[in-house]
Amino acid sequence: MAQPATLKTIYDLITPINQKNAALAPETTFASDLELDSLTVMDLVAEIEDTFDIILPLNLLPELETIGQVADTVDKIVNES
Amino acid sequence: MDLFDKFDQVVALRSSLPFEKADPFKVVVDEVISETEAVIGGRRTILAGTNNYMGMTFHEESINAAKEALDQFGTGTTGSRVLNGTYEGHKKLEATIADFYGMEHCMVFSTGYQANLGMISALGGKDDYVIIDADSHASIYDGCSMGNATIVRFKHNDPENLERRLKRLPEDAGKLLVVEGIYSMLGDAAPLKELLEVGKKYGCMTLVDEAHSMGFTGETGRGVAEELGVEHLSDFFVGTFSKSVGTVGGFAVSNHPKFDVLRFVSRPYIFTASLPPSVVASATKSIEAIKRGSNRRAHLWENARQLHTGLKEAGFSMATKTAESPIIAVHLPDVMMGTRFWEHLLLEGVYANMAAPPATPSGMFLLRISVCAQHTSEQISEIIKRFKKTAKAVGLNS
Ligand SMILES: Cc1ncc(COP(=O)(O)O)c(C=O)c1O
């Protein structure tokens, strides 16, 4: 499970673009709950990268469907580096 | 389960567009009158969206060379470059391009799309990184998908954003930075000096795709890197024959001493038939003509500036502040206006490209014009006039 601090940081990054006011939880999905288009997702990925000072490779993105999965991946990359 | 169900959304989107008399995805050119005019749907039409920047499609020497090659070598090679598909013409073309770029090695591929697939998928191995601009052409993205490297994306034309990402990569890993000279949708040029310098600072090998800049940018038409005097910072150039060269095919050039090994490991080079001898012969003649084509270059840039100035004065929202290339794009507010504008303009006798996501960045709708060195200034004035007339008819800029 992702660190609560990681989740909170990601929620904060999503809040300004959460135009549907969807509830933010680890299970929340980017495509069907938040309805983010691919370009907004791209900007969000860049912000997450800069906030955590990591790289989220493009190859990983198709598998990351929920906020929780992104947070887990961020934690994993942060711990490895 | 019908495998086509997943495309229902695409079908729904397409059928919601309000085309009445013409559909941009179903345009049929009935007759080609010249480099700049054709008959489309029975109407004489100015071609302003063909990528035929240097107007080489009817270059006399190229046509004659193609005819001779047809007679001498037949219609096709029926084989791969690494089997029976390399003729003396292919070798001569590679030598001509290497000479044009002042580089040691050249590989000719069957399309520019395959040149990018072949270079990126072969160079980016399992433990390597490929770093690409977010607005890269589909062939660059597909080259990434095909290879095994880790793909890192940076913000379009932003050297500072690129540097932040390069800093996070392992110092000793293999890295390939891929950028384009001119981006094909907005026609904006890349700050190649800054991008390539950052790339080199972090130990990247660098590849510049000059698909939309070869022919008319730089003193001899090699592209943006030549124009900016930064060719020494690029390890590979990729280009195409389907734009300024006026035919079909692609290439990569390099000074790397081991470059030729790619002929044995690059699948898009190996597992497809080579270009027909006639295409090879006309590409060779056209590239020779491009090298000495400074008059055409000068007129092309005049055309681009005239068009940009004219449309800007008419109140169109331009994609670039000045004419950075022969691609002049105007923003349209949404898909409905895009559709109506495009259709009306075609009925006025101007063919331009309607560009929509995902081909365009950030959800933009564009009407994209590419000018040709063979357009007369009268034709450019006529394009501007018909743009204004169309804007009035569809209620834009009012
Ligand atoms: C940047 C870029 N690279 C490569 C290509 C592919 O060129 P080709 O038509 O030769 O496949 C294109 C053309 O669409 C392009 O815009």
Tab-separated table of C-alpha atoms and ligand atoms in Angstrom:
chain	number	residue	atom	x	y	z
A	1	MET	CA	0.000	0.000	0.000
A	2	ALA	CA	1.112	3.498	-0.806
A	3	GLN	CA	2.242	5.916	1.899
A	4	PRO	CA	-0.553	8.261	3.068
A	5	ALA	CA	1.753	11.228	2.394
A	6	THR	CA	2.246	10.102	-1.213
A	7	LEU	CA	-1.496	9.739	-1.715
A	8	LYS	CA	-2.130	13.173	-0.204
A	9	THR	CA	0.426	14.821	-2.477
A	10	ILE	CA	-1.166	13.197	-5.510
A	11	TYR	CA	-4.675	14.243	-4.377
A	12	ASP	CA	-3.396	17.829	-4.098
A	13	LEU	CA	-2.067	17.683	-7.646
A	14	ILE	CA	-5.362	16.298	-8.948
A	15	THR	CA	-7.684	18.705	-7.098
A	16	PRO	CA	-7.220	21.647	-9.494
A	17	ILE	CA	-8.030	19.462	-12.517
A	18	ASN	CA	-10.855	17.478	-10.865
A	19	GLN	CA	-13.564	19.255	-12.804
A	20	LYS	CA	-16.153	16.583	-12.103
A	21	ASN	CA	-15.518	16.864	-8.356
A	22	ALA	CA	-15.122	13.106	-8.169
A	23	ALA	CA	-14.281	11.689	-4.726
A	24	LEU	CA	-10.512	11.090	-4.501
A	25	ALA	CA	-9.559	7.695	-3.131
A	26	PRO	CA	-6.971	5.039	-3.963
A	27	GLU	CA	-9.587	3.238	-6.127
A	28	THR	CA	-10.475	6.350	-8.142
A	29	THR	CA	-9.694	5.799	-11.825
A	30	PHE	CA	-8.292	8.468	-14.125
A	31	ALA	CA	-10.304	7.505	-17.188
A	32	SER	CA	-13.812	6.668	-15.938
A	33	ASP	CA	-14.059	8.478	-12.547
A	34	LEU	CA	-12.021	11.620	-13.216
A	35	GLU	CA	-12.645	11.545	-16.978
A	36	LEU	CA	-9.242	13.088	-17.664
A	37	ASP	CA	-8.287	13.250	-21.321
A	38	SER	CA	-4.892	12.009	-22.391
A	39	LEU	CA	-3.405	15.512	-22.547
A	40	THR	CA	-4.426	16.377	-18.996
A	41	VAL	CA	-2.993	13.045	-17.892
A	42	MET	CA	0.254	13.948	-19.625
A	43	ASP	CA	0.516	17.218	-17.699
A	44	LEU	CA	-0.364	15.451	-14.454
A	45	VAL	CA	2.351	12.854	-15.026
A	46	ALA	CA	4.872	15.663	-15.564
A	47	GLU	CA	3.776	17.340	-12.324
A	48	ILE	CA	4.041	14.100	-10.365
A	49	GLU	CA	7.516	13.558	-11.824
A	50	ASP	CA	8.672	17.026	-10.827
A	51	THR	CA	7.094	16.902	-7.364
A	52	PHE	CA	8.722	13.590	-6.442
A	53	ASP	CA	11.843	14.205	-8.541
A	54	ILE	CA	11.443	10.893	-10.385
A	55	ILE	CA	10.765	9.585	-13.894
A	56	LEU	CA	7.490	7.810	-14.621
A	57	PRO	CA	8.425	6.020	-17.863
A	58	LEU	CA	5.883	6.174	-20.685
A	59	ASN	CA	5.968	2.368	-20.895
A	60	LEU	CA	4.428	2.077	-17.387
A	61	LEU	CA	1.526	4.440	-17.926
A	62	PRO	CA	-0.954	2.085	-19.639
A	63	GLU	CA	-0.990	-0.093	-16.506
A	64	LEU	CA	-1.636	2.748	-14.080
A	65	GLU	CA	-5.411	3.111	-13.967
A	66	THR	CA	-6.096	4.226	-10.390
A	67	ILE	CA	-4.653	6.832	-8.033
A	68	GLY	CA	-3.544	4.004	-5.708
A	69	GLN	CA	-1.587	2.299	-8.489
A	70	VAL	CA	0.192	5.546	-9.317
A	71	ALA	CA	1.005	6.163	-5.636
A	72	ASP	CA	2.374	2.610	-5.262
A	73	THR	CA	4.534	3.067	-8.326
A	74	VAL	CA	5.793	6.456	-7.131
A	75	ASP	CA	6.753	4.935	-3.760
A	76	LYS	CA	8.494	2.048	-5.470
A	77	ILE	CA	10.511	4.356	-7.746
A	78	VAL	CA	11.376	6.727	-4.881
A	79	ASN	CA	12.605	3.784	-2.751
A	80	GLU	CA	14.712	2.398	-5.587
A	81	SER	CA	16.508	5.662	-6.247
B	1	MET	CA	-17.620	-10.507	-29.391
B	2	ASP	CA	-17.135	-8.349	-32.467
B	3	LEU	CA	-13.579	-7.059	-32.562
B	4	PHE	CA	-14.833	-3.898	-34.228
B	5	ASP	CA	-16.991	-2.854	-31.239
B	6	LYS	CA	-14.059	-1.019	-29.708
B	7	PHE	CA	-14.163	1.472	-32.586
B	8	ASP	CA	-17.800	2.480	-32.016
B	9	GLN	CA	-16.737	5.731	-30.360
B	10	VAL	CA	-14.577	6.649	-33.342
B	11	VAL	CA	-17.449	5.938	-35.708
B	12	ALA	CA	-19.843	7.993	-33.558
B	13	LEU	CA	-17.448	10.937	-33.445
B	14	ARG	CA	-16.924	10.863	-37.183
B	15	SER	CA	-20.603	10.677	-37.992
B	16	SER	CA	-21.315	13.630	-35.674
B	17	LEU	CA	-19.234	15.937	-37.873
B	18	PRO	CA	-21.380	18.201	-40.027
B	19	PHE	CA	-19.839	17.531	-43.440
B	20	GLU	CA	-22.309	17.995	-46.234
B	21	LYS	CA	-20.594	17.970	-49.586
B	22	ALA	CA	-17.053	16.809	-48.814
B	23	ASP	CA	-15.254	14.744	-46.217
B	24	PRO	CA	-11.565	15.438	-45.460
B	25	PHE	CA	-10.844	11.746	-45.034
B	26	LYS	CA	-12.387	10.819	-48.359
B	27	VAL	CA	-10.891	13.393	-50.710
B	28	VAL	CA	-10.119	11.925	-54.123
B	29	VAL	CA	-7.810	13.801	-56.461
B	30	ASP	CA	-9.223	13.224	-59.955
B	31	GLU	CA	-6.488	14.889	-61.925
B	32	VAL	CA	-3.166	16.583	-61.130
B	33	ILE	CA	-2.638	19.730	-63.182
B	34	SER	CA	0.711	20.792	-61.692
B	35	GLU	CA	2.625	20.853	-58.391
B	36	THR	CA	0.120	23.393	-57.126
B	37	GLU	CA	-3.197	22.596	-58.797
B	38	ALA	CA	-5.491	19.598	-59.128
B	39	VAL	CA	-9.063	18.701	-59.948
B	40	ILE	CA	-10.904	17.562	-56.826
B	41	GLY	CA	-14.583	16.645	-56.966
B	42	GLY	CA	-14.736	18.098	-60.468
B	43	ARG	CA	-13.384	21.474	-59.268
B	44	ARG	CA	-10.092	23.116	-60.179
B	45	THR	CA	-8.390	23.457	-56.796
B	46	ILE	CA	-5.253	25.163	-55.498
B	47	LEU	CA	-3.235	22.608	-53.544
B	48	ALA	CA	-2.195	24.113	-50.227
B	49	GLY	CA	-1.768	21.031	-48.094
B	50	THR	CA	0.518	18.583	-49.843
B	51	ASN	CA	3.954	18.772	-48.111
B	52	ASN	CA	5.361	19.214	-51.621
B	53	TYR	CA	7.489	22.064	-50.272
B	54	MET	CA	10.120	22.214	-52.997
B	55	GLY	CA	7.716	21.325	-55.806
B	56	MET	CA	9.843	18.373	-56.929
B	57	THR	CA	6.959	16.133	-58.062
B	58	PHE	CA	7.273	17.346	-61.676
B	59	HIS	CA	10.990	18.136	-61.713
B	60	GLU	CA	12.016	17.227	-65.249
B	61	GLU	CA	15.316	15.477	-64.451
B	62	SER	CA	13.626	13.408	-61.747
B	63	ILE	CA	10.851	12.296	-64.063
B	64	ASN	CA	13.277	11.401	-66.844
B	65	ALA	CA	15.521	9.448	-64.476
B	66	ALA	CA	12.507	7.535	-63.163
B	67	LYS	CA	11.373	6.645	-66.680
B	68	GLU	CA	14.830	5.417	-67.613
B	69	ALA	CA	15.046	3.319	-64.448
B	70	LEU	CA	11.641	1.821	-65.155
B	71	ASP	CA	12.754	0.746	-68.621
B	72	GLN	CA	16.084	-0.544	-67.430
B	73	PHE	CA	15.252	-2.183	-64.086
B	74	GLY	CA	11.506	-2.789	-64.142
B	75	THR	CA	8.701	-1.814	-61.808
B	76	GLY	CA	10.032	-3.179	-58.534
B	77	THR	CA	12.811	-5.049	-56.762
B	78	THR	CA	10.494	-7.645	-55.171
B	79	GLY	CA	12.841	-8.052	-52.255
B	80	SER	CA	14.450	-6.784	-49.082
B	81	ARG	CA	17.451	-4.470	-49.019
B	82	VAL	CA	19.448	-7.313	-47.427
B	83	LEU	CA	18.474	-9.910	-50.035
B	84	ASN	CA	17.886	-9.128	-53.716
B	85	GLY	CA	16.575	-5.570	-53.214
B	86	THR	CA	19.772	-3.502	-53.313
B	87	TYR	CA	20.525	-2.236	-56.838
B	88	GLU	CA	23.282	0.137	-57.880
B	89	GLY	CA	20.652	2.907	-57.740
B	90	HIS	CA	20.065	2.331	-54.022
B	91	LYS	CA	23.810	2.559	-53.364
B	92	LYS	CA	24.088	5.704	-55.483
B	93	LEU	CA	21.161	7.291	-53.641
B	94	GLU	CA	22.780	6.501	-50.282
B	95	ALA	CA	26.027	8.043	-51.494
B	96	THR	CA	24.143	11.124	-52.747
B	97	ILE	CA	22.431	11.646	-49.374
B	98	ALA	CA	25.630	11.024	-47.390
B	99	ASP	CA	27.319	13.630	-49.581
B	100	PHE	CA	24.384	16.042	-49.196
B	101	TYR	CA	24.690	15.813	-45.391
B	102	GLY	CA	28.481	15.696	-45.430
B	103	MET	CA	28.364	12.460	-43.452
B	104	GLU	CA	29.991	9.057	-43.788
B	105	HIS	CA	27.033	6.694	-43.814
B	106	CYS	CA	23.487	6.558	-45.084
B	107	MET	CA	20.761	3.922	-44.988
B	108	VAL	CA	17.723	4.246	-47.253
B	109	PHE	CA	14.464	2.825	-45.869
B	110	SER	CA	11.195	2.264	-47.705
B	111	THR	CA	9.460	5.176	-45.891
B	112	GLY	CA	10.366	7.861	-43.356
B	113	TYR	CA	7.994	6.178	-40.942
B	114	GLN	CA	10.084	3.028	-41.189
B	115	ALA	CA	13.319	5.007	-40.857
B	116	ASN	CA	12.166	6.224	-37.430
B	117	LEU	CA	10.849	2.788	-36.453
B	118	GLY	CA	14.086	1.201	-37.588
B	119	MET	CA	16.461	3.640	-35.922
B	120	ILE	CA	14.684	4.043	-32.587
B	121	SER	CA	13.680	0.419	-32.067
B	122	ALA	CA	17.181	-0.821	-32.897
B	123	LEU	CA	19.144	1.794	-30.929
B	124	GLY	CA	16.963	1.751	-27.803
B	125	GLY	CA	17.800	-1.561	-26.118
B	126	LYS	CA	16.442	-3.045	-22.902
B	127	ASP	CA	18.642	-1.103	-20.488
B	128	ASP	CA	18.640	2.134	-22.483
B	129	TYR	CA	16.541	5.268	-22.332
B	130	VAL	CA	14.863	7.018	-25.258
B	131	ILE	CA	13.961	10.610	-24.485
B	132	ILE	CA	11.338	12.188	-26.756
B	133	ASP	CA	9.472	15.469	-27.169
B	134	ALA	CA	5.816	15.165	-26.114
B	135	ASP	CA	4.630	16.386	-29.538
B	136	SER	CA	6.663	13.835	-31.504
B	137	HIS	CA	5.346	12.379	-34.749
B	138	ALA	CA	3.562	9.004	-34.565
B	139	SER	CA	6.536	7.268	-36.197
B	140	ILE	CA	8.727	8.287	-33.232
B	141	TYR	CA	6.171	7.083	-30.701
B	142	ASP	CA	5.762	3.828	-32.633
B	143	GLY	CA	9.532	3.342	-32.791
B	144	CYS	CA	9.494	3.628	-28.994
B	145	SER	CA	6.674	1.070	-28.638
B	146	MET	CA	8.511	-1.335	-30.890
B	147	GLY	CA	11.795	-1.265	-28.960
B	148	ASN	CA	12.583	-2.314	-25.419
B	149	ALA	CA	13.969	0.912	-23.986
B	150	THR	CA	12.490	2.957	-21.153
B	151	ILE	CA	10.712	5.946	-22.680
B	152	VAL	CA	10.965	9.380	-21.109
B	153	ARG	CA	8.898	12.267	-22.435
B	154	PHE	CA	9.643	15.972	-22.013
B	155	LYS	CA	7.540	19.077	-22.629
B	156	HIS	CA	7.448	20.227	-26.244
B	157	ASN	CA	10.491	22.321	-27.244
B	158	ASP	CA	11.406	22.950	-23.585
B	159	PRO	CA	15.159	22.462	-22.883
B	160	GLU	CA	14.747	23.208	-19.185
B	161	ASN	CA	12.043	20.552	-18.771
B	162	LEU	CA	14.290	18.148	-20.711
B	163	GLU	CA	17.248	18.850	-18.428
B	164	ARG	CA	15.203	18.173	-15.282
B	165	ARG	CA	14.388	14.726	-16.679
B	166	LEU	CA	17.901	13.924	-17.915
B	167	LYS	CA	19.256	14.743	-14.448
B	168	ARG	CA	17.190	11.910	-12.983
B	169	LEU	CA	18.544	9.216	-15.318
B	170	PRO	CA	21.504	7.000	-14.438
B	171	GLU	CA	24.700	8.724	-15.547
B	172	ASP	CA	26.212	5.742	-17.337
B	173	ALA	CA	23.068	4.418	-19.053
B	174	GLY	CA	22.673	4.482	-22.867
B	175	LYS	CA	20.471	7.397	-23.882
B	176	LEU	CA	18.982	8.468	-27.194
B	177	LEU	CA	17.455	11.935	-27.440
B	178	VAL	CA	14.992	12.269	-30.356
B	179	VAL	CA	13.743	15.637	-31.604
B	180	GLU	CA	12.353	17.093	-34.826
B	181	GLY	CA	13.627	20.163	-36.691
B	182	ILE	CA	10.174	21.492	-37.508
B	183	TYR	CA	6.985	20.104	-35.989
B	184	SER	CA	4.500	19.264	-38.694
B	185	MET	CA	1.227	20.402	-37.180
B	186	LEU	CA	1.932	23.979	-36.046
B	187	GLY	CA	5.008	24.404	-38.242
B	188	ASP	CA	7.078	25.558	-35.269
B	189	ALA	CA	10.856	25.160	-35.295
B	190	ALA	CA	12.741	23.493	-32.429
B	191	PRO	CA	15.364	25.324	-30.338
B	192	LEU	CA	17.834	22.682	-31.498
B	193	LYS	CA	20.937	24.346	-30.089
B	194	GLU	CA	19.614	24.359	-26.541
B	195	LEU	CA	17.992	20.905	-26.767
B	196	LEU	CA	21.028	19.188	-28.275
B	197	GLU	CA	23.464	20.931	-25.919
B	198	VAL	CA	21.494	19.711	-22.918
B	199	GLY	CA	21.362	16.233	-24.439
B	200	LYS	CA	25.125	16.165	-24.967
B	201	LYS	CA	25.770	17.507	-21.460
B	202	TYR	CA	24.035	14.402	-20.075
B	203	GLY	CA	25.725	11.944	-22.435
B	204	CYS	CA	22.892	11.329	-24.910
B	205	MET	CA	23.300	10.223	-28.489
B	206	THR	CA	21.066	12.526	-30.491
B	207	LEU	CA	18.732	12.003	-33.446
B	208	VAL	CA	17.112	14.871	-35.346
B	209	ASP	CA	14.196	14.136	-37.668
B	210	GLU	CA	14.298	16.778	-40.408
B	211	ALA	CA	11.247	15.396	-42.286
B	212	HIS	CA	9.561	18.816	-42.461
B	213	SER	CA	12.691	20.957	-42.640
B	214	MET	CA	14.858	19.250	-45.243
B	215	GLY	CA	14.893	21.043	-48.578
B	216	PHE	CA	14.375	24.634	-47.555
B	217	THR	CA	15.942	25.283	-44.139
B	218	GLY	CA	19.669	25.989	-43.931
B	219	GLU	CA	22.063	27.184	-46.594
B	220	THR	CA	21.896	23.977	-48.673
B	221	GLY	CA	18.545	22.691	-47.446
B	222	ARG	CA	19.738	20.137	-44.908
B	223	GLY	CA	17.396	21.363	-42.214
B	224	VAL	CA	17.143	23.305	-38.984
B	225	ALA	CA	20.424	21.934	-37.592
B	226	GLU	CA	22.245	23.387	-40.589
B	227	GLU	CA	20.397	26.688	-40.239
B	228	LEU	CA	21.422	26.952	-36.569
B	229	GLY	CA	24.951	25.665	-37.120
B	230	VAL	CA	24.530	22.747	-34.710
B	231	GLU	CA	24.889	19.734	-36.991
B	232	HIS	CA	27.952	18.595	-35.026
B	233	LEU	CA	25.667	18.038	-32.022
B	234	SER	CA	23.519	15.465	-33.840
B	235	ASP	CA	24.645	11.837	-34.180
B	236	PHE	CA	21.847	10.881	-36.576
B	237	PHE	CA	19.590	12.659	-38.996
B	238	VAL	CA	16.403	11.044	-40.241
B	239	GLY	CA	14.507	12.311	-43.253
B	240	THR	CA	11.899	11.408	-45.818
B	241	PHE	CA	11.472	11.572	-49.588
B	242	SER	CA	7.715	12.073	-49.222
B	243	LYS	CA	7.854	15.830	-48.703
B	244	SER	CA	10.514	18.103	-50.253
B	245	VAL	CA	11.969	15.251	-52.308
B	246	GLY	CA	8.587	14.685	-53.928
B	247	THR	CA	8.383	10.884	-53.941
B	248	VAL	CA	8.370	8.206	-51.235
B	249	GLY	CA	11.032	6.673	-48.975
B	250	GLY	CA	13.133	7.536	-45.950
B	251	PHE	CA	16.726	7.674	-44.790
B	252	ALA	CA	19.091	7.975	-41.856
B	253	VAL	CA	22.630	9.394	-41.952
B	254	SER	CA	25.464	9.302	-39.433
B	255	ASN	CA	29.203	9.503	-38.933
B	256	HIS	CA	29.193	6.692	-36.390
B	257	PRO	CA	31.854	4.137	-37.418
B	258	LYS	CA	29.576	1.203	-36.523
B	259	PHE	CA	26.486	2.627	-38.240
B	260	ASP	CA	26.239	-0.068	-40.937
B	261	VAL	CA	25.531	-2.808	-38.402
B	262	LEU	CA	21.986	-1.411	-38.301
B	263	ARG	CA	21.422	-3.041	-41.689
B	264	PHE	CA	21.550	-6.396	-39.902
B	265	VAL	CA	19.561	-5.587	-36.783
B	266	SER	CA	16.932	-3.048	-37.786
B	267	ARG	CA	13.767	-4.999	-38.526
B	268	PRO	CA	11.891	-2.252	-40.424
B	269	TYR	CA	14.891	-2.106	-42.774
B	270	ILE	CA	15.118	-5.858	-43.263
B	271	PHE	CA	11.583	-7.209	-43.307
B	272	THR	CA	10.089	-5.165	-46.106
B	273	ALA	CA	10.773	-4.756	-49.817
B	274	SER	CA	13.144	-2.036	-50.972
B	275	LEU	CA	12.069	1.027	-52.956
B	276	PRO	CA	11.393	0.563	-56.682
B	277	PRO	CA	14.302	1.656	-58.921
B	278	SER	CA	12.229	4.464	-60.480
B	279	VAL	CA	11.549	6.012	-57.071
B	280	VAL	CA	15.222	5.686	-56.163
B	281	ALA	CA	16.281	7.370	-59.408
B	282	SER	CA	13.920	10.318	-59.001
B	283	ALA	CA	14.863	10.779	-55.320
B	284	THR	CA	18.539	10.952	-56.323
B	285	LYS	CA	17.881	13.636	-58.956
B	286	SER	CA	15.608	15.623	-56.657
B	287	ILE	CA	18.134	15.693	-53.819
B	288	GLU	CA	20.820	16.882	-56.235
B	289	ALA	CA	18.422	19.601	-57.395
B	290	ILE	CA	17.558	20.565	-53.819
B	291	LYS	CA	21.226	21.069	-53.037
B	292	ARG	CA	21.518	23.719	-55.732
B	293	GLY	CA	17.955	24.966	-55.306
B	294	SER	CA	18.569	28.230	-53.513
B	295	ASN	CA	16.172	30.102	-55.827
B	296	ARG	CA	13.344	27.741	-54.998
B	297	ARG	CA	14.180	28.029	-51.314
B	298	ALA	CA	14.083	31.816	-51.473
B	299	HIS	CA	10.713	31.852	-53.232
B	300	LEU	CA	9.272	29.273	-50.830
B	301	TRP	CA	10.145	31.467	-47.858
B	302	GLU	CA	8.653	34.502	-49.625
B	303	ASN	CA	5.452	32.534	-50.101
B	304	ALA	CA	5.386	31.452	-46.469
B	305	ARG	CA	5.865	35.025	-45.228
B	306	GLN	CA	3.304	36.447	-47.635
B	307	LEU	CA	0.712	33.911	-46.523
B	308	HIS	CA	1.425	34.342	-42.820
B	309	THR	CA	1.260	38.144	-43.060
B	310	GLY	CA	-1.913	38.078	-45.148
B	311	LEU	CA	-3.802	35.714	-42.864
B	312	LYS	CA	-2.637	37.509	-39.744
B	313	GLU	CA	-3.817	40.854	-41.125
B	314	ALA	CA	-7.156	39.258	-41.948
B	315	GLY	CA	-7.577	38.493	-38.258
B	316	PHE	CA	-6.882	34.761	-38.173
B	317	SER	CA	-5.412	33.302	-35.000
B	318	MET	CA	-1.990	32.124	-36.159
B	319	ALA	CA	-0.292	29.046	-34.666
B	320	THR	CA	3.122	30.737	-34.786
B	321	LYS	CA	3.977	34.455	-34.384
B	322	THR	CA	5.935	34.525	-37.630
B	323	ALA	CA	6.405	32.112	-40.526
B	324	GLU	CA	8.861	29.629	-38.991
B	325	SER	CA	8.403	27.191	-41.883
B	326	PRO	CA	6.285	26.709	-45.042
B	327	ILE	CA	3.668	25.195	-42.733
B	328	ILE	CA	1.247	27.940	-41.819
B	329	ALA	CA	-1.502	26.887	-39.428
B	330	VAL	CA	-4.479	28.815	-38.093
B	331	HIS	CA	-6.417	27.935	-34.959
B	332	LEU	CA	-10.092	27.211	-35.238
B	333	PRO	CA	-12.201	27.292	-32.082
B	334	ASP	CA	-13.695	23.795	-32.194
B	335	VAL	CA	-14.296	20.738	-34.306
B	336	MET	CA	-17.575	22.078	-35.723
B	337	MET	CA	-15.995	25.288	-36.963
B	338	GLY	CA	-12.999	23.297	-38.177
B	339	THR	CA	-15.238	21.044	-40.201
B	340	ARG	CA	-17.320	23.803	-41.728
B	341	PHE	CA	-14.304	25.946	-42.516
B	342	TRP	CA	-12.418	23.109	-44.174
B	343	GLU	CA	-15.394	22.083	-46.284
B	344	HIS	CA	-16.277	25.604	-47.348
B	345	LEU	CA	-12.668	26.331	-48.274
B	346	LEU	CA	-12.518	23.220	-50.451
B	347	LEU	CA	-15.697	24.285	-52.235
B	348	GLU	CA	-13.978	27.646	-52.781
B	349	GLY	CA	-11.198	25.719	-54.524
B	350	VAL	CA	-8.440	25.531	-51.901
B	351	TYR	CA	-7.292	22.231	-50.455
B	352	ALA	CA	-5.739	22.565	-46.976
B	353	ASN	CA	-5.425	20.017	-44.147
B	354	MET	CA	-7.853	19.827	-41.287
B	355	ALA	CA	-5.877	18.768	-38.238
B	356	ALA	CA	-7.484	17.531	-35.048
B	357	PRO	CA	-6.431	15.544	-31.961
B	358	PRO	CA	-4.643	13.187	-31.547
B	359	ALA	CA	-2.462	14.459	-34.398
B	360	THR	CA	-2.433	17.962	-32.882
B	361	PRO	CA	-1.092	18.978	-29.460
B	362	SER	CA	-3.355	20.029	-26.535
B	363	GLY	CA	-6.689	19.341	-28.185
B	364	MET	CA	-6.198	21.968	-30.894
B	365	PHE	CA	-8.196	22.254	-34.081
B	366	LEU	CA	-6.144	23.633	-36.918
B	367	LEU	CA	-6.403	24.435	-40.528
B	368	ARG	CA	-2.934	23.639	-41.767
B	369	ILE	CA	-1.564	24.987	-45.021
B	370	SER	CA	1.717	23.918	-46.530
B	371	VAL	CA	3.031	26.141	-49.275
B	372	CYS	CA	5.088	25.083	-52.245
B	373	ALA	CA	8.072	26.758	-53.916
B	374	GLN	CA	6.100	26.575	-57.171
B	375	HIS	CA	3.125	28.564	-55.845
B	376	THR	CA	3.097	31.961	-57.554
B	377	SER	CA	2.559	35.017	-55.396
B	378	GLU	CA	-0.768	35.417	-57.225
B	379	GLN	CA	-1.803	31.976	-55.996
B	380	ILE	CA	-0.839	32.914	-52.440
B	381	SER	CA	-2.955	36.084	-52.728
B	382	GLU	CA	-5.796	33.943	-54.035
B	383	ILE	CA	-5.475	31.548	-51.053
B	384	ILE	CA	-5.658	34.515	-48.667
B	385	LYS	CA	-8.684	35.912	-50.501
B	386	ARG	CA	-10.519	32.594	-50.335
B	387	PHE	CA	-9.675	32.188	-46.650
B	388	LYS	CA	-11.272	35.567	-45.946
B	389	LYS	CA	-14.324	34.678	-48.015
B	390	THR	CA	-14.679	31.372	-46.168
B	391	ALA	CA	-14.314	33.016	-42.763
B	392	LYS	CA	-17.143	35.368	-43.660
B	393	ALA	CA	-19.345	32.554	-44.918
B	394	VAL	CA	-18.936	30.404	-41.811
B	395	GLY	CA	-18.965	33.298	-39.315
B	396	LEU	CA	-15.352	33.167	-38.113
B	397	ASN	CA	-13.350	36.237	-36.974
B	398	SER	CA	-16.509	38.336	-36.845
C	1	LIG	C1	8.293	14.181	-38.335
C	1	LIG	C2	7.989	13.113	-39.328
C	1	LIG	N1	8.792	12.038	-39.404
C	1	LIG	C3	8.543	11.055	-40.290
C	1	LIG	C4	7.463	11.097	-41.145
C	1	LIG	C5	7.192	9.919	-42.039
C	1	LIG	O1	7.425	10.153	-43.356
C	1	LIG	P1	7.002	9.144	-44.496
C	1	LIG	O2	5.833	9.769	-45.191
C	1	LIG	O3	8.190	9.032	-45.374
C	1	LIG	O4	6.647	7.830	-43.885
C	1	LIG	C6	6.644	12.214	-41.137
C	1	LIG	C7	5.560	12.336	-42.120
C	1	LIG	O5	4.415	12.329	-41.867
C	1	LIG	C8	6.885	13.228	-40.184
C	1	LIG	O6	6.065	14.272	-40.090
